[in-house]
C-alpha cells in the first residue's frame, strides 16, 4: 500500500476524500463543533438527556453521511472501520438510519489503562495521575454501559488484554459477528507479520509508526498506581454484572 507519511492535504488518500467532500472552511468548523457537541464526554450527556436540537442532529447526520459516502467511493470498500473511542459517537451513528452499524467495544483492564495513561505523550494526550484515571474510568464505563444497552445486538465486546492473549480468535469472532472475511488478517497474525499503519491522520500515537507489533504492557511501579487498581477492578465487575 502507499504509506505516504505526509500532511493531510498532501496525502494520496485523504486528499481525494477532501476534494470529494468539497466543504468550505466554515462548514468544516461547524462539523468539528458538532462532533464536540454530540460525541465527546459532555456530548454523551447531552444525548442521554435529550438536549440536542433537531437542527444539530440533522446537520450531524448530513456531515457523517457525506464522509462515509466519500470514503466508500474513493476506497471502493464495502465495510468502513471507524476507530473512534467515544461511546457517544457509536450511540449517535446508531441513530442514523442509512448506516448499518456494528460496534466493537474494546476495553482495557485497569492495569492496562493505568499503564497507558503513564506514557509521556504531551502532543496529544497528557499523562493522568492515578486518581484522575479512576474518575475517567468511572465516567467512561458508566457511559459505555448506557450505550451498550441501547446498542444491544449490534456489539462485540472484547478486552484488549484478551485480544493480546489470543488475537486470531478475537479477530475471528469479530468477523463472524459481522459477516466479514478476516482470513488475510488472521494469516498475518499467525505468521507474526507486522501491520502497516497506513493513512492515519490523528488518533493513537502508533499512527506515527510505519508498522505496528504487539508488545507487553509495562508493570505498575508506584504505590499510588497500584493503590487505585482495586477500585478500578471493582468498577469493572460492577459494570459487568449490571449489564448481565
mmCIF file of C-alpha atoms in Angstrom:
data_model
loop_
_atom_site.group_PDB
_atom_site.id
_atom_site.type_symbol
_atom_site.label_atom_id
_atom_site.label_comp_id
_atom_site.label_asym_id
_atom_site.label_seq_id
_atom_site.Cartn_x
_atom_site.Cartn_y
_atom_site.Cartn_z
ATOM 1 C CA UNK A 1 0.000 0.000 0.000
ATOM 2 C CA UNK A 2 1.018 3.613 -0.422
ATOM 3 C CA UNK A 3 2.218 4.791 3.006
ATOM 4 C CA UNK A 4 2.713 8.496 2.461
ATOM 5 C CA UNK A 5 3.505 9.899 5.913
ATOM 6 C CA UNK A 6 2.750 13.423 4.669
ATOM 7 C CA UNK A 7 0.370 16.173 5.913
ATOM 8 C CA UNK A 8 -3.372 15.699 5.434
ATOM 9 C CA UNK A 9 -3.752 17.940 2.365
ATOM 10 C CA UNK A 10 -0.916 16.143 0.561
ATOM 11 C CA UNK A 11 -1.986 12.616 1.493
ATOM 12 C CA UNK A 12 -2.765 10.459 -1.535
ATOM 13 C CA UNK A 13 -5.922 9.033 0.049
ATOM 14 C CA UNK A 14 -7.252 11.804 2.286
ATOM 15 C CA UNK A 15 -6.542 14.450 -0.325
ATOM 16 C CA UNK A 16 -9.039 12.715 -2.618
ATOM 17 C CA UNK A 17 -11.562 12.410 0.194
ATOM 18 C CA UNK A 18 -11.238 16.115 0.989
ATOM 19 C CA UNK A 19 -11.815 17.040 -2.652
ATOM 20 C CA UNK A 20 -14.815 14.716 -2.774
ATOM 21 C CA UNK A 21 -16.321 16.338 0.315
ATOM 22 C CA UNK A 22 -15.832 19.834 -1.133
ATOM 23 C CA UNK A 23 -16.614 21.597 2.161
ATOM 24 C CA UNK A 24 -15.813 25.208 2.989
ATOM 25 C CA UNK A 25 -13.704 26.171 5.999
ATOM 26 C CA UNK A 26 -16.851 27.395 7.731
ATOM 27 C CA UNK A 27 -18.588 24.056 7.139
ATOM 28 C CA UNK A 28 -15.592 22.143 8.489
ATOM 29 C CA UNK A 29 -15.614 24.306 11.614
ATOM 30 C CA UNK A 30 -19.330 23.656 12.076
ATOM 31 C CA UNK A 31 -18.735 19.930 11.697
ATOM 32 C CA UNK A 32 -15.908 19.976 14.270
ATOM 33 C CA UNK A 33 -18.183 21.838 16.674
ATOM 34 C CA UNK A 34 -20.932 19.264 16.189
ATOM 35 C CA UNK A 35 -18.508 16.436 16.890
ATOM 36 C CA UNK A 36 -17.631 18.003 20.236
ATOM 37 C CA UNK A 37 -21.271 18.747 20.963
ATOM 38 C CA UNK A 38 -22.567 15.284 20.091
ATOM 39 C CA UNK A 39 -19.746 12.773 20.599
ATOM 40 C CA UNK A 40 -17.394 13.916 23.352
ATOM 41 C CA UNK A 41 -17.988 13.043 27.012
ATOM 42 C CA UNK A 42 -20.183 16.097 27.618
ATOM 43 C CA UNK A 43 -21.916 15.343 24.315
ATOM 44 C CA UNK A 44 -22.862 11.899 25.581
ATOM 45 C CA UNK A 45 -24.692 13.539 28.467
ATOM 46 C CA UNK A 46 -26.482 15.859 26.034
ATOM 47 C CA UNK A 47 -27.640 12.860 24.023
ATOM 48 C CA UNK A 48 -28.801 10.989 27.103
ATOM 49 C CA UNK A 49 -30.694 13.995 28.478
ATOM 50 C CA UNK A 50 -32.198 14.879 25.078
ATOM 51 C CA UNK A 51 -30.629 18.337 24.975
ATOM 52 C CA UNK A 52 -29.579 18.304 21.306
ATOM 53 C CA UNK A 53 -31.737 20.232 18.855
ATOM 54 C CA UNK A 54 -33.320 18.697 15.746
ATOM 55 C CA UNK A 55 -31.173 21.040 13.638
ATOM 56 C CA UNK A 56 -27.952 19.781 15.254
ATOM 57 C CA UNK A 57 -28.974 16.165 14.696
ATOM 58 C CA UNK A 58 -29.825 16.825 11.055
ATOM 59 C CA UNK A 59 -26.525 18.584 10.342
ATOM 60 C CA UNK A 60 -24.604 15.872 12.193
ATOM 61 C CA UNK A 61 -26.319 13.215 10.086
ATOM 62 C CA UNK A 62 -25.626 15.063 6.811
ATOM 63 C CA UNK A 63 -21.914 15.567 7.522
ATOM 64 C CA UNK A 64 -21.319 11.968 8.577
ATOM 65 C CA UNK A 65 -23.182 10.503 5.602
ATOM 66 C CA UNK A 66 -21.234 12.793 3.307
ATOM 67 C CA UNK A 67 -17.967 11.497 4.758
ATOM 68 C CA UNK A 68 -18.983 7.825 4.631
ATOM 69 C CA UNK A 69 -20.162 8.087 1.038
ATOM 70 C CA UNK A 70 -16.890 9.803 0.075
ATOM 71 C CA UNK A 71 -14.850 7.070 1.791
ATOM 72 C CA UNK A 72 -16.873 4.389 0.008
ATOM 73 C CA UNK A 73 -16.460 5.994 -3.402
ATOM 74 C CA UNK A 74 -12.706 6.639 -3.031
ATOM 75 C CA UNK A 75 -11.748 3.325 -1.439
ATOM 76 C CA UNK A 76 -14.297 1.032 -3.069
ATOM 77 C CA UNK A 77 -14.706 -0.653 0.321
ATOM 78 C CA UNK A 78 -17.912 -2.398 1.345
ATOM 79 C CA UNK A 79 -17.122 -2.117 5.070
ATOM 80 C CA UNK A 80 -15.685 1.031 6.668
ATOM 81 C CA UNK A 81 -13.945 0.757 10.052
ATOM 82 C CA UNK A 82 -14.196 3.822 12.285
ATOM 83 C CA UNK A 83 -11.723 3.631 15.167
ATOM 84 C CA UNK A 84 -13.361 6.320 17.295
ATOM 85 C CA UNK A 85 -13.033 5.963 21.052
ATOM 86 C CA UNK A 86 -16.189 7.768 22.190
ATOM 87 C CA UNK A 87 -19.295 5.843 23.249
ATOM 88 C CA UNK A 88 -21.206 8.961 22.234
ATOM 89 C CA UNK A 89 -20.181 8.543 18.601
ATOM 90 C CA UNK A 90 -21.358 4.926 18.485
ATOM 91 C CA UNK A 91 -24.661 5.960 20.022
ATOM 92 C CA UNK A 92 -25.073 8.882 17.612
ATOM 93 C CA UNK A 93 -24.250 6.848 14.491
ATOM 94 C CA UNK A 94 -26.747 4.192 15.574
ATOM 95 C CA UNK A 95 -29.491 6.822 15.215
ATOM 96 C CA UNK A 96 -28.697 7.437 11.533
ATOM 97 C CA UNK A 97 -30.994 5.024 9.628
ATOM 98 C CA UNK A 98 -28.839 4.957 6.478
ATOM 99 C CA UNK A 99 -25.939 3.386 8.414
ATOM 100 C CA UNK A 100 -25.825 -0.369 9.067
ATOM 101 C CA UNK A 101 -23.819 -0.126 12.269
ATOM 102 C CA UNK A 102 -21.919 -2.772 14.189
ATOM 103 C CA UNK A 103 -19.819 -1.824 17.209
ATOM 104 C CA UNK A 104 -16.669 -3.499 18.503
ATOM 105 C CA UNK A 105 -16.423 -2.463 22.150
ATOM 106 C CA UNK A 106 -12.732 -2.742 23.032
ATOM 107 C CA UNK A 107 -11.949 -2.141 26.712
ATOM 108 C CA UNK A 108 -8.782 -2.183 28.794
ATOM 109 C CA UNK A 109 -8.023 -3.895 32.066
ATOM 110 C CA UNK A 110 -7.469 -1.472 34.975
ATOM 111 C CA UNK A 111 -3.746 -2.270 34.890
ATOM 112 C CA UNK A 112 -3.563 -1.666 31.143
ATOM 113 C CA UNK A 113 -5.454 1.610 31.389
ATOM 114 C CA UNK A 114 -3.245 2.848 34.197
ATOM 115 C CA UNK A 115 -0.091 1.956 32.274
ATOM 116 C CA UNK A 116 -1.382 3.657 29.109
ATOM 117 C CA UNK A 117 -2.002 6.940 30.922
ATOM 118 C CA UNK A 118 1.504 6.982 32.375
ATOM 119 C CA UNK A 119 3.162 7.173 28.962
ATOM 120 C CA UNK A 120 4.606 10.580 28.006
ATOM 121 C CA UNK A 121 2.503 11.956 25.178
ATOM 122 C CA UNK A 122 2.323 15.741 25.591
ATOM 123 C CA UNK A 123 1.428 16.409 21.948
ATOM 124 C CA UNK A 124 -1.896 14.536 22.101
ATOM 125 C CA UNK A 125 -2.977 13.203 25.483
ATOM 126 C CA UNK A 126 -1.180 14.249 28.637
ATOM 127 C CA UNK A 127 -0.449 11.590 31.295
ATOM 128 C CA UNK A 128 -3.020 11.372 34.103
ATOM 129 C CA UNK A 129 -2.446 10.935 37.829
ATOM 130 C CA UNK A 130 -3.807 7.670 39.284
ATOM 131 C CA UNK A 131 -6.993 9.117 40.804
ATOM 132 C CA UNK A 132 -7.646 11.127 37.636
ATOM 133 C CA UNK A 133 -7.517 7.796 35.777
ATOM 134 C CA UNK A 134 -10.079 6.446 38.247
ATOM 135 C CA UNK A 135 -12.505 9.351 37.596
ATOM 136 C CA UNK A 136 -12.020 8.948 33.845
ATOM 137 C CA UNK A 137 -12.597 5.197 34.064
ATOM 138 C CA UNK A 138 -15.744 5.660 36.160
ATOM 139 C CA UNK A 139 -17.355 8.043 33.672
ATOM 140 C CA UNK A 140 -16.340 6.047 30.598
ATOM 141 C CA UNK A 141 -17.578 2.727 31.989
ATOM 142 C CA UNK A 142 -20.940 4.200 33.011
ATOM 143 C CA UNK A 143 -21.467 5.893 29.642
ATOM 144 C CA UNK A 144 -20.361 2.700 27.913
ATOM 145 C CA UNK A 145 -22.933 0.704 29.842
ATOM 146 C CA UNK A 146 -25.723 3.098 28.791
ATOM 147 C CA UNK A 147 -24.616 2.936 25.153
ATOM 148 C CA UNK A 148 -24.383 -0.865 25.148
ATOM 149 C CA UNK A 149 -27.923 -1.213 26.487
ATOM 150 C CA UNK A 150 -29.226 0.855 23.579
ATOM 151 C CA UNK A 151 -26.989 -0.924 21.058
ATOM 152 C CA UNK A 152 -27.875 -4.421 22.234
ATOM 153 C CA UNK A 153 -27.435 -6.968 19.449
ATOM 154 C CA UNK A 154 -25.112 -4.678 17.472
ATOM 155 C CA UNK A 155 -21.966 -5.076 19.577
ATOM 156 C CA UNK A 156 -18.983 -7.348 20.062
ATOM 157 C CA UNK A 157 -17.345 -6.894 23.450
ATOM 158 C CA UNK A 158 -13.620 -7.542 23.660
ATOM 159 C CA UNK A 159 -10.958 -6.833 26.272
ATOM 160 C CA UNK A 160 -7.652 -5.621 24.842
ATOM 161 C CA UNK A 161 -5.684 -7.981 27.070
ATOM 162 C CA UNK A 162 -7.793 -10.928 25.837
ATOM 163 C CA UNK A 163 -7.012 -9.836 22.295
ATOM 164 C CA UNK A 164 -3.290 -9.926 23.090
ATOM 165 C CA UNK A 165 -3.588 -13.434 24.545
ATOM 166 C CA UNK A 166 -5.453 -14.857 21.511
ATOM 167 C CA UNK A 167 -5.595 -12.339 18.646
ATOM 168 C CA UNK A 168 -6.617 -14.875 15.985
ATOM 169 C CA UNK A 169 -9.669 -15.987 17.967
ATOM 170 C CA UNK A 170 -10.583 -12.363 18.730
ATOM 171 C CA UNK A 171 -10.369 -11.288 15.089
ATOM 172 C CA UNK A 172 -12.350 -14.345 14.011
ATOM 173 C CA UNK A 173 -15.165 -13.566 16.467
ATOM 174 C CA UNK A 174 -15.429 -10.029 15.078
ATOM 175 C CA UNK A 175 -15.520 -11.336 11.513
ATOM 176 C CA UNK A 176 -18.173 -13.961 12.284
ATOM 177 C CA UNK A 177 -20.388 -11.441 14.087
ATOM 178 C CA UNK A 178 -20.317 -9.044 11.153
ATOM 179 C CA UNK A 179 -20.203 -11.476 8.240
ATOM 180 C CA UNK A 180 -16.782 -10.246 7.127
ATOM 181 C CA UNK A 181 -13.913 -12.457 5.950
ATOM 182 C CA UNK A 182 -10.802 -11.926 8.063
ATOM 183 C CA UNK A 183 -8.639 -14.735 6.647
ATOM 184 C CA UNK A 184 -5.840 -12.436 5.461
ATOM 185 C CA UNK A 185 -5.630 -10.659 8.809
ATOM 186 C CA UNK A 186 -5.611 -13.939 10.755
ATOM 187 C CA UNK A 187 -2.945 -15.355 8.457
ATOM 188 C CA UNK A 188 -0.641 -12.372 9.048
ATOM 189 C CA UNK A 189 -1.083 -12.754 12.804
ATOM 190 C CA UNK A 190 -0.304 -16.470 12.663
ATOM 191 C CA UNK A 191 2.869 -15.771 10.671
ATOM 192 C CA UNK A 192 3.882 -12.996 13.102
ATOM 193 C CA UNK A 193 3.945 -10.405 10.343
ATOM 194 C CA UNK A 194 3.714 -6.694 11.094
ATOM 195 C CA UNK A 195 0.813 -4.486 10.021
ATOM 196 C CA UNK A 196 1.253 -1.256 8.085
ATOM 197 C CA UNK A 197 -0.301 1.748 9.792
ATOM 198 C CA UNK A 198 -1.478 3.345 6.553
ATOM 199 C CA UNK A 199 -3.074 6.765 6.116
ATOM 200 C CA UNK A 200 -3.869 7.680 9.722
ATOM 201 C CA UNK A 201 -4.125 11.419 10.347
ATOM 202 C CA UNK A 202 -4.972 11.596 14.039
ATOM 203 C CA UNK A 203 -5.702 9.320 16.977
ATOM 204 C CA UNK A 204 -3.429 6.786 18.629
ATOM 205 C CA UNK A 205 0.277 7.631 18.870
ATOM 206 C CA UNK A 206 1.032 4.432 16.911
ATOM 207 C CA UNK A 207 -0.028 6.215 13.739
ATOM 208 C CA UNK A 208 3.460 7.767 13.658
ATOM 209 C CA UNK A 209 4.980 4.333 13.085
ATOM 210 C CA UNK A 210 5.085 2.694 9.670
ATOM 211 C CA UNK A 211 4.458 -0.728 11.174
ATOM 212 C CA UNK A 212 2.994 -1.966 14.450
ATOM 213 C CA UNK A 213 3.661 -5.029 16.565
ATOM 214 C CA UNK A 214 2.391 -6.459 19.844
ATOM 215 C CA UNK A 215 4.314 -5.559 22.992
ATOM 216 C CA UNK A 216 3.905 -6.468 26.645
ATOM 217 C CA UNK A 217 2.315 -3.946 28.956
ATOM 218 C CA UNK A 218 4.718 -2.274 31.419
ATOM 219 C CA UNK A 219 4.396 -3.155 35.090
ATOM 220 C CA UNK A 220 2.945 -0.672 37.556
ATOM 221 C CA UNK A 221 5.708 0.769 39.680
ATOM 222 C CA UNK A 222 4.395 3.384 42.109
ATOM 223 C CA UNK A 223 2.288 2.719 45.197
ATOM 224 C CA UNK A 224 -0.365 5.247 44.113
ATOM 225 C CA UNK A 225 -0.825 3.439 40.786
ATOM 226 C CA UNK A 226 -1.213 0.043 42.461
ATOM 227 C CA UNK A 227 -3.497 1.538 45.122
ATOM 228 C CA UNK A 228 -6.044 2.695 42.521
ATOM 229 C CA UNK A 229 -6.195 -0.668 40.747
ATOM 230 C CA UNK A 230 -8.556 -2.256 43.300
ATOM 231 C CA UNK A 231 -11.386 0.313 42.923
ATOM 232 C CA UNK A 232 -10.888 0.186 39.151
ATOM 233 C CA UNK A 233 -11.348 -3.586 39.196
ATOM 234 C CA UNK A 234 -14.368 -3.193 41.450
ATOM 235 C CA UNK A 235 -15.962 -0.773 38.978
ATOM 236 C CA UNK A 236 -15.294 -3.196 36.141
ATOM 237 C CA UNK A 237 -17.026 -6.064 37.978
ATOM 238 C CA UNK A 238 -19.999 -3.854 38.913
ATOM 239 C CA UNK A 239 -20.347 -2.714 35.303
ATOM 240 C CA UNK A 240 -20.200 -6.323 34.114
ATOM 241 C CA UNK A 241 -22.882 -7.653 36.486
ATOM 242 C CA UNK A 242 -25.211 -4.721 35.884
ATOM 243 C CA UNK A 243 -25.057 -5.482 32.176
ATOM 244 C CA UNK A 244 -25.937 -9.177 32.515
#
